[in-house]
């Protein structure tokens, strides 16, 4: 038996033109590059200091963030020192506070927030670090 080979291209076409395929792939590449640049992570940028002896906390924490501009955030809202005092006094002694301070923040600001927490009766205080 003799079977005809169907692998031959049409008799006028010797090779496949891949220029349209390259154009489509290039446009997809540009589309993904442009859309991925506009994805912004929400939140406050804080670069934590490094520590060798840090451990991971599993408790539910109240997070106080101090940005590099010495601005205090609590629950992603800006708080003044007086507002922070009032908020922390409403919490119970069993509350756990985690202070996330940028590594460029002055030590005085961190100690000031720490003292406010201790003065409010909070006994469990932690400082966030990276390792």
PDB file of C-alpha atoms in Angstrom:
ATOM      1  CA  UNK A   1       0.000   0.000   0.000  1.00  0.00           C
ATOM      2  CA  UNK A   2       1.137   3.443  -0.817  1.00  0.00           C
ATOM      3  CA  UNK A   3       0.115   6.293   1.495  1.00  0.00           C
ATOM      4  CA  UNK A   4       0.474   9.884   0.473  1.00  0.00           C
ATOM      5  CA  UNK A   5       2.538  11.976   2.814  1.00  0.00           C
ATOM      6  CA  UNK A   6       0.550  14.845   4.287  1.00  0.00           C
ATOM      7  CA  UNK A   7       3.594  16.550   5.729  1.00  0.00           C
ATOM      8  CA  UNK A   8       4.202  18.664   2.658  1.00  0.00           C
ATOM      9  CA  UNK A   9       3.205  22.291   2.840  1.00  0.00           C
ATOM     10  CA  UNK A  10       1.135  23.836   0.131  1.00  0.00           C
ATOM     11  CA  UNK A  11       3.132  23.843  -3.070  1.00  0.00           C
ATOM     12  CA  UNK A  12       3.598  27.651  -3.096  1.00  0.00           C
ATOM     13  CA  UNK A  13       4.629  28.042   0.559  1.00  0.00           C
ATOM     14  CA  UNK A  14       8.161  26.938   1.438  1.00  0.00           C
ATOM     15  CA  UNK A  15       8.371  28.259   5.056  1.00  0.00           C
ATOM     16  CA  UNK A  16       6.078  29.561   7.787  1.00  0.00           C
ATOM     17  CA  UNK A  17       6.107  33.325   8.404  1.00  0.00           C
ATOM     18  CA  UNK A  18       6.636  33.913  12.148  1.00  0.00           C
ATOM     19  CA  UNK A  19       6.620  37.724  12.046  1.00  0.00           C
ATOM     20  CA  UNK A  20       2.970  37.999  13.239  1.00  0.00           C
ATOM     21  CA  UNK A  21       3.722  35.597  16.084  1.00  0.00           C
ATOM     22  CA  UNK A  22       6.729  37.683  17.166  1.00  0.00           C
ATOM     23  CA  UNK A  23       4.576  40.829  17.056  1.00  0.00           C
ATOM     24  CA  UNK A  24       1.904  39.293  19.291  1.00  0.00           C
ATOM     25  CA  UNK A  25       4.461  37.980  21.797  1.00  0.00           C
ATOM     26  CA  UNK A  26       6.204  41.372  21.875  1.00  0.00           C
ATOM     27  CA  UNK A  27       2.910  43.182  22.528  1.00  0.00           C
ATOM     28  CA  UNK A  28       2.046  40.747  25.328  1.00  0.00           C
ATOM     29  CA  UNK A  29       5.465  41.310  26.865  1.00  0.00           C
ATOM     30  CA  UNK A  30       5.026  45.085  26.783  1.00  0.00           C
ATOM     31  CA  UNK A  31       1.520  44.764  28.240  1.00  0.00           C
ATOM     32  CA  UNK A  32       2.693  42.694  31.217  1.00  0.00           C
ATOM     33  CA  UNK A  33       5.697  44.934  31.850  1.00  0.00           C
ATOM     34  CA  UNK A  34       3.556  48.058  31.917  1.00  0.00           C
ATOM     35  CA  UNK A  35       0.817  46.618  34.113  1.00  0.00           C
ATOM     36  CA  UNK A  36       3.188  45.042  36.620  1.00  0.00           C
ATOM     37  CA  UNK A  37       4.940  48.359  37.321  1.00  0.00           C
ATOM     38  CA  UNK A  38       1.745  49.930  38.632  1.00  0.00           C
ATOM     39  CA  UNK A  39       1.117  47.361  41.367  1.00  0.00           C
ATOM     40  CA  UNK A  40       1.704  49.230  44.626  1.00  0.00           C
ATOM     41  CA  UNK A  41       1.851  47.510  47.984  1.00  0.00           C
ATOM     42  CA  UNK A  42      -0.433  49.332  50.391  1.00  0.00           C
ATOM     43  CA  UNK A  43       0.780  50.249  53.837  1.00  0.00           C
ATOM     44  CA  UNK A  44       3.530  52.130  55.563  1.00  0.00           C
ATOM     45  CA  UNK A  45       7.101  51.458  54.542  1.00  0.00           C
ATOM     46  CA  UNK A  46       9.254  50.597  57.527  1.00  0.00           C
ATOM     47  CA  UNK A  47      12.745  49.116  57.277  1.00  0.00           C
ATOM     48  CA  UNK A  48      13.192  47.091  60.432  1.00  0.00           C
ATOM     49  CA  UNK A  49      16.601  46.756  62.089  1.00  0.00           C
ATOM     50  CA  UNK A  50      18.327  43.376  62.031  1.00  0.00           C
ATOM     51  CA  UNK A  51      18.800  41.237  65.127  1.00  0.00           C
ATOM     52  CA  UNK A  52      20.496  37.883  65.543  1.00  0.00           C
ATOM     53  CA  UNK A  53      18.486  36.761  68.587  1.00  0.00           C
ATOM     54  CA  UNK A  54      14.968  37.588  67.366  1.00  0.00           C
ATOM     55  CA  UNK A  55      12.065  35.142  67.655  1.00  0.00           C
ATOM     56  CA  UNK A  56       8.672  34.869  65.978  1.00  0.00           C
ATOM     57  CA  UNK A  57       5.601  36.000  67.936  1.00  0.00           C
ATOM     58  CA  UNK A  58       2.359  34.078  67.603  1.00  0.00           C
ATOM     59  CA  UNK A  59       0.104  36.293  69.744  1.00  0.00           C
ATOM     60  CA  UNK A  60      -2.467  38.819  68.578  1.00  0.00           C
ATOM     61  CA  UNK A  61      -0.632  42.133  68.805  1.00  0.00           C
ATOM     62  CA  UNK A  62      -1.541  45.780  68.689  1.00  0.00           C
ATOM     63  CA  UNK A  63       0.955  47.173  66.189  1.00  0.00           C
ATOM     64  CA  UNK A  64       2.435  50.630  66.652  1.00  0.00           C
ATOM     65  CA  UNK A  65       4.512  51.711  63.661  1.00  0.00           C
ATOM     66  CA  UNK A  66       7.016  54.554  63.657  1.00  0.00           C
ATOM     67  CA  UNK A  67       8.063  55.663  60.177  1.00  0.00           C
ATOM     68  CA  UNK A  68      11.443  57.105  59.267  1.00  0.00           C
ATOM     69  CA  UNK A  69       9.920  60.595  59.557  1.00  0.00           C
ATOM     70  CA  UNK A  70       9.085  59.895  63.264  1.00  0.00           C
ATOM     71  CA  UNK A  71       5.338  59.656  62.501  1.00  0.00           C
ATOM     72  CA  UNK A  72       3.401  57.265  64.750  1.00  0.00           C
ATOM     73  CA  UNK A  73       0.806  54.963  63.163  1.00  0.00           C
ATOM     74  CA  UNK A  74      -1.648  52.779  65.029  1.00  0.00           C
ATOM     75  CA  UNK A  75      -3.914  50.516  62.975  1.00  0.00           C
ATOM     76  CA  UNK A  76      -2.682  52.353  59.844  1.00  0.00           C
ATOM     77  CA  UNK A  77      -3.894  55.729  61.149  1.00  0.00           C
ATOM     78  CA  UNK A  78      -1.689  58.620  62.194  1.00  0.00           C
ATOM     79  CA  UNK A  79      -1.696  59.200  65.948  1.00  0.00           C
ATOM     80  CA  UNK A  80      -0.213  62.001  68.016  1.00  0.00           C
ATOM     81  CA  UNK A  81       1.440  61.283  71.359  1.00  0.00           C
ATOM     82  CA  UNK A  82      -1.665  62.392  73.281  1.00  0.00           C
ATOM     83  CA  UNK A  83      -4.009  60.296  71.126  1.00  0.00           C
ATOM     84  CA  UNK A  84      -1.711  57.306  71.603  1.00  0.00           C
ATOM     85  CA  UNK A  85      -1.805  57.766  75.389  1.00  0.00           C
ATOM     86  CA  UNK A  86      -5.603  57.881  75.389  1.00  0.00           C
ATOM     87  CA  UNK A  87      -5.915  54.815  73.166  1.00  0.00           C
ATOM     88  CA  UNK A  88      -3.464  52.728  75.174  1.00  0.00           C
ATOM     89  CA  UNK A  89      -5.079  53.606  78.509  1.00  0.00           C
ATOM     90  CA  UNK A  90      -8.329  52.056  77.236  1.00  0.00           C
ATOM     91  CA  UNK A  91      -6.565  48.714  76.660  1.00  0.00           C
ATOM     92  CA  UNK A  92      -6.231  46.116  79.366  1.00  0.00           C
ATOM     93  CA  UNK A  93      -3.019  44.978  81.027  1.00  0.00           C
ATOM     94  CA  UNK A  94      -3.211  41.681  79.128  1.00  0.00           C
ATOM     95  CA  UNK A  95      -2.732  43.426  75.764  1.00  0.00           C
ATOM     96  CA  UNK A  96       0.385  42.769  73.742  1.00  0.00           C
ATOM     97  CA  UNK A  97       1.969  45.671  71.852  1.00  0.00           C
ATOM     98  CA  UNK A  98       4.421  45.281  68.991  1.00  0.00           C
ATOM     99  CA  UNK A  99       6.483  48.344  68.092  1.00  0.00           C
ATOM    100  CA  UNK A 100       7.673  48.409  64.475  1.00  0.00           C
ATOM    101  CA  UNK A 101      10.150  51.250  64.203  1.00  0.00           C
ATOM    102  CA  UNK A 102      12.158  52.096  61.108  1.00  0.00           C
ATOM    103  CA  UNK A 103      15.892  51.621  61.636  1.00  0.00           C
ATOM    104  CA  UNK A 104      16.453  55.342  60.935  1.00  0.00           C
ATOM    105  CA  UNK A 105      14.083  56.466  63.716  1.00  0.00           C
ATOM    106  CA  UNK A 106      15.709  58.201  66.657  1.00  0.00           C
ATOM    107  CA  UNK A 107      16.049  56.067  69.741  1.00  0.00           C
ATOM    108  CA  UNK A 108      14.379  58.816  71.748  1.00  0.00           C
ATOM    109  CA  UNK A 109      11.122  58.413  69.807  1.00  0.00           C
ATOM    110  CA  UNK A 110      11.093  54.640  70.349  1.00  0.00           C
ATOM    111  CA  UNK A 111      11.782  55.070  74.070  1.00  0.00           C
ATOM    112  CA  UNK A 112       9.025  57.704  74.256  1.00  0.00           C
ATOM    113  CA  UNK A 113       6.483  55.272  72.760  1.00  0.00           C
ATOM    114  CA  UNK A 114       7.819  52.493  75.000  1.00  0.00           C
ATOM    115  CA  UNK A 115       7.336  54.674  78.100  1.00  0.00           C
ATOM    116  CA  UNK A 116       3.798  55.593  77.038  1.00  0.00           C
ATOM    117  CA  UNK A 117       2.965  51.899  76.737  1.00  0.00           C
ATOM    118  CA  UNK A 118       4.472  51.064  80.142  1.00  0.00           C
ATOM    119  CA  UNK A 119       2.767  54.074  81.732  1.00  0.00           C
ATOM    120  CA  UNK A 120      -0.572  52.851  80.312  1.00  0.00           C
ATOM    121  CA  UNK A 121      -0.142  49.561  82.181  1.00  0.00           C
ATOM    122  CA  UNK A 122       0.769  47.346  79.233  1.00  0.00           C
ATOM    123  CA  UNK A 123       3.185  44.705  80.453  1.00  0.00           C
ATOM    124  CA  UNK A 124       3.884  42.783  77.240  1.00  0.00           C
ATOM    125  CA  UNK A 125       5.933  44.963  74.845  1.00  0.00           C
ATOM    126  CA  UNK A 126       7.927  43.772  71.848  1.00  0.00           C
ATOM    127  CA  UNK A 127      10.083  45.444  69.211  1.00  0.00           C
ATOM    128  CA  UNK A 128       9.929  44.061  65.671  1.00  0.00           C
ATOM    129  CA  UNK A 129      13.196  43.159  63.926  1.00  0.00           C
ATOM    130  CA  UNK A 130      14.334  41.147  60.932  1.00  0.00           C
ATOM    131  CA  UNK A 131      16.905  38.396  60.971  1.00  0.00           C
TER     132      UNK A 131
END
